[in-house]
Tab-separated table of C-alpha atoms in Angstrom:
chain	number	residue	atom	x	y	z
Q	1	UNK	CA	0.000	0.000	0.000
Q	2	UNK	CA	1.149	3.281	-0.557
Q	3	UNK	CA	1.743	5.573	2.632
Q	4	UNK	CA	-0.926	8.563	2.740
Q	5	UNK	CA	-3.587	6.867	0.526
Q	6	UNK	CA	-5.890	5.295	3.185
Q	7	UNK	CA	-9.058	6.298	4.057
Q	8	UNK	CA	-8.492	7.404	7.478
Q	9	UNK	CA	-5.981	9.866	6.543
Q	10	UNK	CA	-7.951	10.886	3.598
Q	11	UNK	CA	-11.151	12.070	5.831
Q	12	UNK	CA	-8.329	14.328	7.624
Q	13	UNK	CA	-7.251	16.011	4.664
Q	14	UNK	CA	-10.660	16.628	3.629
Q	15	UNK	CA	-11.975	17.999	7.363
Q	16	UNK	CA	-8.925	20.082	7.208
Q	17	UNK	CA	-9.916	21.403	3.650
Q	18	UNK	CA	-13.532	21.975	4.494
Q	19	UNK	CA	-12.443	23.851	7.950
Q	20	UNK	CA	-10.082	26.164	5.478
Q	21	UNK	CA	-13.089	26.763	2.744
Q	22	UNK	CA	-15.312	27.418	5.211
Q	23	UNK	CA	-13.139	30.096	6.699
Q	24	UNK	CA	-12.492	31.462	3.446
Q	25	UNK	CA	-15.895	31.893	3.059
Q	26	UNK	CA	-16.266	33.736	6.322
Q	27	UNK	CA	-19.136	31.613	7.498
Q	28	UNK	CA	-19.023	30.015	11.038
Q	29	UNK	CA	-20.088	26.898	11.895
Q	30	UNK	CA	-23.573	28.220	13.494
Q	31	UNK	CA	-23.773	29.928	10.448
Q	32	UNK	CA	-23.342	26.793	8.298
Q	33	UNK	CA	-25.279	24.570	10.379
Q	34	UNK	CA	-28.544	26.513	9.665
Q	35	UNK	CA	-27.946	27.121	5.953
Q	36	UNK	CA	-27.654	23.362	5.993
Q	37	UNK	CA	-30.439	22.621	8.521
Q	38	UNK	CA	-28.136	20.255	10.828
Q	39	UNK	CA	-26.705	20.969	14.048
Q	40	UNK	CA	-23.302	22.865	14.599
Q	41	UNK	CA	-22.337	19.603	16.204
Q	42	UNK	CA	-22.076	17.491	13.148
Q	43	UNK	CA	-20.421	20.170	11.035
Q	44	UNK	CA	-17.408	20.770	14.000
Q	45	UNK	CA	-17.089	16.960	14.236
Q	46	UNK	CA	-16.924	17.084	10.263
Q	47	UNK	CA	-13.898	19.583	10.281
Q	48	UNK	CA	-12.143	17.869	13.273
Q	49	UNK	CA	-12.271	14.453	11.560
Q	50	UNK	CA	-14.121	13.200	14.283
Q	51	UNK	CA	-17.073	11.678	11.944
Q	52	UNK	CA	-16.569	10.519	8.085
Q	53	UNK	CA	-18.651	12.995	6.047
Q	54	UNK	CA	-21.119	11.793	3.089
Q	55	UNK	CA	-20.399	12.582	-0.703
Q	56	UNK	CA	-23.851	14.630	-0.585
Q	57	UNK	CA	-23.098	15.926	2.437
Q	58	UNK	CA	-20.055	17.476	1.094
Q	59	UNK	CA	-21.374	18.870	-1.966
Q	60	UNK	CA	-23.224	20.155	-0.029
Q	61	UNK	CA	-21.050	22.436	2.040
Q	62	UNK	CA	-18.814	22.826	-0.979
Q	63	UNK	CA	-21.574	24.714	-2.647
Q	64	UNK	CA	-22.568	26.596	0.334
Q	65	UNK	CA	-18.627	27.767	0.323
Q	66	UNK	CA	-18.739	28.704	-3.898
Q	67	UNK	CA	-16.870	25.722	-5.031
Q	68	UNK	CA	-17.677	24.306	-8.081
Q	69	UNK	CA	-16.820	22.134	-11.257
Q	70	UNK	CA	-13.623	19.724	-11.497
Q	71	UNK	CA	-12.722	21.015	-7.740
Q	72	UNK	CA	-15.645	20.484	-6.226
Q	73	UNK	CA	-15.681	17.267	-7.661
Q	74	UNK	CA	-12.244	16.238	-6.590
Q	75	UNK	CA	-13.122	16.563	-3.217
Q	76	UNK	CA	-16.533	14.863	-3.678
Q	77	UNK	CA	-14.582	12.216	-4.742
Q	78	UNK	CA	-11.994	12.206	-1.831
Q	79	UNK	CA	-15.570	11.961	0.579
Q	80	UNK	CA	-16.262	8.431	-1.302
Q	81	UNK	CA	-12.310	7.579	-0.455
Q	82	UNK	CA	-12.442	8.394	2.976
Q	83	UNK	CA	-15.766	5.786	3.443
Q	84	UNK	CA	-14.046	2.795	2.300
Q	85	UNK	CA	-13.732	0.375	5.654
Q	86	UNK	CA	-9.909	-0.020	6.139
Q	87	UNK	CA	-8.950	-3.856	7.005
Q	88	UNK	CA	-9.047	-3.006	10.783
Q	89	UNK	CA	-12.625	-2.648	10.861
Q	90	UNK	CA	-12.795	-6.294	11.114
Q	91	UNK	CA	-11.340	-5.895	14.462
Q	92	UNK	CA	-13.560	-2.585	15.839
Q	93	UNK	CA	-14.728	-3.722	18.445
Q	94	UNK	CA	-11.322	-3.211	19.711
Q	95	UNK	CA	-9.703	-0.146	18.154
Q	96	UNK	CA	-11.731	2.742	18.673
Q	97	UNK	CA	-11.065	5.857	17.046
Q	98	UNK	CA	-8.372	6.863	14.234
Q	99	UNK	CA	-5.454	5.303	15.639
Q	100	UNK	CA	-4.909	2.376	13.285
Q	101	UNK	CA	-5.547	4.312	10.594
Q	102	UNK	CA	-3.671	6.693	10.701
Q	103	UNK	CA	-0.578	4.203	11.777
Q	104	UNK	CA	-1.038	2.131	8.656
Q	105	UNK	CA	-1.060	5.414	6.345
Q	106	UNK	CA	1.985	7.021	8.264
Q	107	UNK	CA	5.666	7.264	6.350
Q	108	UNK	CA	7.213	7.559	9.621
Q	109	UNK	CA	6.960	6.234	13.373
Q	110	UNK	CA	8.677	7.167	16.085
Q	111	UNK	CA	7.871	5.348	19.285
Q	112	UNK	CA	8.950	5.857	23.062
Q	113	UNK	CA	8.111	2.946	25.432
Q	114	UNK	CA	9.155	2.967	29.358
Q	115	UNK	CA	7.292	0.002	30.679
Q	116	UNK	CA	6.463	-2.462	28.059
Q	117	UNK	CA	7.815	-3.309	24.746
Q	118	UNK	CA	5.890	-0.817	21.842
Q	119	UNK	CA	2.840	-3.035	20.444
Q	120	UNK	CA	4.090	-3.640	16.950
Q	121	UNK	CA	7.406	-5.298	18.265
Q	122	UNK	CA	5.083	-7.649	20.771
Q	123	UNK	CA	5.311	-11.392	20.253
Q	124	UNK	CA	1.704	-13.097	21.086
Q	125	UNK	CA	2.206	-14.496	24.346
Q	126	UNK	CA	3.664	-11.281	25.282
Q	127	UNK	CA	1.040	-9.268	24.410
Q	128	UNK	CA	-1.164	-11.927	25.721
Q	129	UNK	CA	0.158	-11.530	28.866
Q	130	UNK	CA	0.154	-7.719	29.155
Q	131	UNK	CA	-3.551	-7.369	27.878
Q	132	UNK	CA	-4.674	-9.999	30.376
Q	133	UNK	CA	-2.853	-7.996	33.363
Q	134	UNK	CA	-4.456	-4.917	32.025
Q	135	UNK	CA	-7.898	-6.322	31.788
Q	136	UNK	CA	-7.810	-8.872	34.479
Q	137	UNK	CA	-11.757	-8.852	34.258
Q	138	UNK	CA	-12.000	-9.766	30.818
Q	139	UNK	CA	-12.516	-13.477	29.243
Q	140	UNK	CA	-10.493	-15.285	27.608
Q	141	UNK	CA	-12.380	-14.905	23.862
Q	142	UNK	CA	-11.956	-10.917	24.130
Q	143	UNK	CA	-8.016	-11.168	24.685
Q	144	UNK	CA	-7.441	-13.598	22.171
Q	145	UNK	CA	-9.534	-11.546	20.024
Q	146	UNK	CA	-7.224	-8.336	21.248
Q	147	UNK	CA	-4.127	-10.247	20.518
Q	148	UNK	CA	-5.167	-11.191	16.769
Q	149	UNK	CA	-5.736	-7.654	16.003
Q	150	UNK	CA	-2.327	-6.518	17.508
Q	151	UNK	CA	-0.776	-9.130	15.338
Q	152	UNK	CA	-2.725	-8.391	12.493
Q	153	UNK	CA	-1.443	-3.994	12.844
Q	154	UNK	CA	2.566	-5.881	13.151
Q	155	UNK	CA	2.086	-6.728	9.402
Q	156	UNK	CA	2.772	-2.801	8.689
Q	157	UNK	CA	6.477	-3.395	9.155
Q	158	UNK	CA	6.490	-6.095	6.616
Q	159	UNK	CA	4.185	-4.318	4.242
Q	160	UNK	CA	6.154	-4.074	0.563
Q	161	UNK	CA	6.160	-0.261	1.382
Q	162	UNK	CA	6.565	-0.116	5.248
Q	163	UNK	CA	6.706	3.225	7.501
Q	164	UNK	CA	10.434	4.126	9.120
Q	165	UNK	CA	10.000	2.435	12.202
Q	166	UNK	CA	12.362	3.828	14.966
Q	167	UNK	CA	11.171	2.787	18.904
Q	168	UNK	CA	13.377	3.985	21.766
Q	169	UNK	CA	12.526	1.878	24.992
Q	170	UNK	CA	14.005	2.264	28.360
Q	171	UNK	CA	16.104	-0.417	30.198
Q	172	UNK	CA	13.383	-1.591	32.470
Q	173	UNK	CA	11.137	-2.781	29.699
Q	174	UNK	CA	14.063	-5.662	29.506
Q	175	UNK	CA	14.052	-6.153	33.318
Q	176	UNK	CA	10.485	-6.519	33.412
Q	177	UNK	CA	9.178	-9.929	33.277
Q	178	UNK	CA	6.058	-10.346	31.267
Q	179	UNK	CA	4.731	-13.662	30.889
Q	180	UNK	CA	7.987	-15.782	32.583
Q	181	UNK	CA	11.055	-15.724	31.647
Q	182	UNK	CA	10.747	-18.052	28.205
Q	183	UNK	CA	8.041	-15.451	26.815
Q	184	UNK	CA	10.972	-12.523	27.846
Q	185	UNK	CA	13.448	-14.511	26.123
Q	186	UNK	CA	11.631	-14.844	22.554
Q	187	UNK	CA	10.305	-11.512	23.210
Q	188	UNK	CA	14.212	-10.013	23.464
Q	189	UNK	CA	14.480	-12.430	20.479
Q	190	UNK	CA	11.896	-10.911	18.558
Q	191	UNK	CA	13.000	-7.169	19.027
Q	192	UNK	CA	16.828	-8.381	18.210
Q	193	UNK	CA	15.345	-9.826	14.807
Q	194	UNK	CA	13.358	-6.840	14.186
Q	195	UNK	CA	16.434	-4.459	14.676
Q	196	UNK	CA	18.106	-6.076	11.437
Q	197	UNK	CA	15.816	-4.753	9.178
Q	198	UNK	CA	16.792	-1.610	7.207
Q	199	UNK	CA	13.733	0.373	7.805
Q	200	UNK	CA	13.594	-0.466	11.576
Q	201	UNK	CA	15.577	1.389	14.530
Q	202	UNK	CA	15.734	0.601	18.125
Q	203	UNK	CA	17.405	2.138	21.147
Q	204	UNK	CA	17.735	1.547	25.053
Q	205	UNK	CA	18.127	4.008	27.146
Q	206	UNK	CA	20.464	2.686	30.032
Q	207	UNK	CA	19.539	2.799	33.584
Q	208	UNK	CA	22.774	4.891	34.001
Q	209	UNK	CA	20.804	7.731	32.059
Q	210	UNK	CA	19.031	8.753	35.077
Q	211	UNK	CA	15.903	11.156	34.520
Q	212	UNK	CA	15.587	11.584	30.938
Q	213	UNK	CA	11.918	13.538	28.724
Q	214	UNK	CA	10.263	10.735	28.168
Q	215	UNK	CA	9.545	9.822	31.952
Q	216	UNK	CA	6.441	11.837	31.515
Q	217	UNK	CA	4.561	8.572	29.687
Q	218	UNK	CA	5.026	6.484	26.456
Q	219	UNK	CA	3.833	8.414	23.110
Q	220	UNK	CA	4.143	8.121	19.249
Q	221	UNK	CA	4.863	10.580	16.681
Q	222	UNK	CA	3.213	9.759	13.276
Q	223	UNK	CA	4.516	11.314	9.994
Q	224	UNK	CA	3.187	11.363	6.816
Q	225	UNK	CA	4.643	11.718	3.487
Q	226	UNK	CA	2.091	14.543	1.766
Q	227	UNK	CA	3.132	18.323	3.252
Q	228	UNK	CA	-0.810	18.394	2.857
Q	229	UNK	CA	-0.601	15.962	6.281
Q	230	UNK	CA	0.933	17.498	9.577
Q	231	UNK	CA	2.666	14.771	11.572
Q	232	UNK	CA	0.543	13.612	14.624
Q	233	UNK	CA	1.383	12.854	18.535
Q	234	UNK	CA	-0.623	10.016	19.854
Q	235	UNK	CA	-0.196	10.284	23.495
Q	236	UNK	CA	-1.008	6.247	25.492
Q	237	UNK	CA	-3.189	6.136	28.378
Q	238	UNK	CA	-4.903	3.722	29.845
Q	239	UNK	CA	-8.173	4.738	28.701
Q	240	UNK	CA	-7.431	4.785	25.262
Q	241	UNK	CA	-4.858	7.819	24.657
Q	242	UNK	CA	-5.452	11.020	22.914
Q	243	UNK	CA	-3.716	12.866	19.863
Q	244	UNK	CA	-2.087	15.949	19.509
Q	245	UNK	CA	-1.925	18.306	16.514
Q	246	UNK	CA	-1.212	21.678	17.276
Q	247	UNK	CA	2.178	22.643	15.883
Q	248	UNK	CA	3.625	23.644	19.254
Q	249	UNK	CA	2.396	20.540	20.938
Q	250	UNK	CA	3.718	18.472	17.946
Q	251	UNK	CA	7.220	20.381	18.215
Q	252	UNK	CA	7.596	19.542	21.910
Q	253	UNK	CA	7.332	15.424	21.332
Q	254	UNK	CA	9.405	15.781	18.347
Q	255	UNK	CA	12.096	17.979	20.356
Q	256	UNK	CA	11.770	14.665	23.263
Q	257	UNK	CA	12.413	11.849	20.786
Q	258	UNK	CA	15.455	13.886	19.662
Q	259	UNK	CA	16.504	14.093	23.287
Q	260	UNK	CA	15.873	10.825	23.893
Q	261	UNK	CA	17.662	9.379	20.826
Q	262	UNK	CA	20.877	11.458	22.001
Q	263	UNK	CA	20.157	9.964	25.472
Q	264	UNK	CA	20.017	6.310	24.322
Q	265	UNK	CA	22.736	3.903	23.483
Q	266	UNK	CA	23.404	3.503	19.809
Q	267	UNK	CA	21.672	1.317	17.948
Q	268	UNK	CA	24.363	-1.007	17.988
Q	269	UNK	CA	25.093	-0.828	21.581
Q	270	UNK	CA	21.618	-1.399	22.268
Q	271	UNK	CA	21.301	-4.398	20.274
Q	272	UNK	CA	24.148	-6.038	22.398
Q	273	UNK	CA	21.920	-4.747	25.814
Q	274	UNK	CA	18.756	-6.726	24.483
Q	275	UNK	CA	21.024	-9.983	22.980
Q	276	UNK	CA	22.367	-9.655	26.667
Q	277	UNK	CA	18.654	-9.917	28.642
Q	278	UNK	CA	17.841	-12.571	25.860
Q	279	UNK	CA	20.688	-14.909	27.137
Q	280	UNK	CA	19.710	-13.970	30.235
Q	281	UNK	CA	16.317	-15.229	30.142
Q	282	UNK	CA	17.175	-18.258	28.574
Q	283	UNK	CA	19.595	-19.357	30.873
């Protein structure tokens, strides 16, 4: 697939291009809402991306804002894109919201993990194991349905086009034992495996690095390859994580990864830390 053509990212550009017509036309959103007889509601969750909008829907509104022929049609057309079910709505009952979407249309990923290994380097039973700790009330059908669809995102790194992968964890994720010791070791496996492949970074920061940005919580910076596409903070939490795309919010994260990049062991260094826990664990 190529990067930036999905439909998730698609219904972002065109909220963002609505938003900018609209203001063009210097018509608010109350304003637009009662031209179109709908509430201001549906038109705000429109521009934020927040809801998919309808082809008629937007022909709508592009009228309303004077655009017409091959231009108006273009984006018409781009509200037909953006509908298309992406292959992880087989699994929505577990991801909610644009998450996945937007993962599988970014160019680039940078990842920052203190606590567990990121999800698309998980093996099964680890992320077995950490979705049943997190959920200890669930049964057994929903986790092994939550573990299929985690698998099913870690195909994005060995798409024919895959996303710049580069996850920076800290030490303890290696100390920590998920799942016994033989799920750690084919875990540190896994990640060592992973780190050989060209489009694929990881780093450790050491124990030894004391306090370091990204103790404030784990995050992910999304990048995209159309200028058209701002790049996108997803910040974790435990119920469900948020995203951030305000420029100087955006600029902060990116200004931590490069921190903790600098703070990390090299690449190569850090491959011979997680080697290291792998013998470890299998001894």
């Amino acid at each position: 697939m190529s990067r930036g053509q999905g439909p998730t990212i698609r219904r972002r550009r065109l909220a963002s291009e609505l938003r900018r017509l609209r203001e063009a036309a210097d018509l608010t959103i109350d304003e637009v809402a009662e031209k179109l007889e709908c509430s201001a509601s549906k038109i705000s969750r429109i521009e934020t991306g927040h809801v998919g909008v309808t082809p008629r829907d937007a022909r709508d509104m592009l009228e309303l804002y004077g655009m017409t022929g091959d231009e108006r049609e273009a984006l018409v057309q781009l509200a037909r894109e953006a509908r298309k079910p992406g292959w992880w709505q087989a699994y929505k009952e577990v991801f909610t919201g644009t998450f996945v979407g937007l993962e599988a249309d970014a160019s680039s990923l940078r990842a920052f993990q203190a606590l567990l290994v990121p999800g698309l380097l998980q093996t099964e039973p680890y992320a077995r194991a950490v979705i049943r700790a997190m959920r200890p009330d669930a049964e057994e059908s929903d986790i092994q349905r939550r573990v299929a669809a985690r698998t099913a995102r870690q195909q994005l790194l060995t798409d024919p086009n895959p996303p710049e992968y580069w996850a920076v964890i800290d030490e303890a994720v290696l100390h920590r034992v998920v799942g016994g010791p033989e799920v750690m070791a084919h875990q540190a496996e896994r990640l060592l495996a992973v780190a050989q492949l060209p489009h694929v970074t990881i780093q450790v920061v050491p124990f030894g690095a004391g306090a370091h940005p990204g103790m404030e919580g784990p995050f992910l910076i999304l990048g995209f390859p159309e200028q058209a596409d701002p790049d996108v903070v997803y910040v974790d939490s435990t119920s469900g994580g948020f995203f951030l795309e305000l420029p100087p919010d955006v600029r902060r994260y990116i200004l931590m990864f490069d921190h903790l990049r600098a703070t990390a062991l090299k690449p190569d260094d850090s491959v011979e830390v997680i080697a290291a826990a792998a013998e470890r664990f299998s001894g």
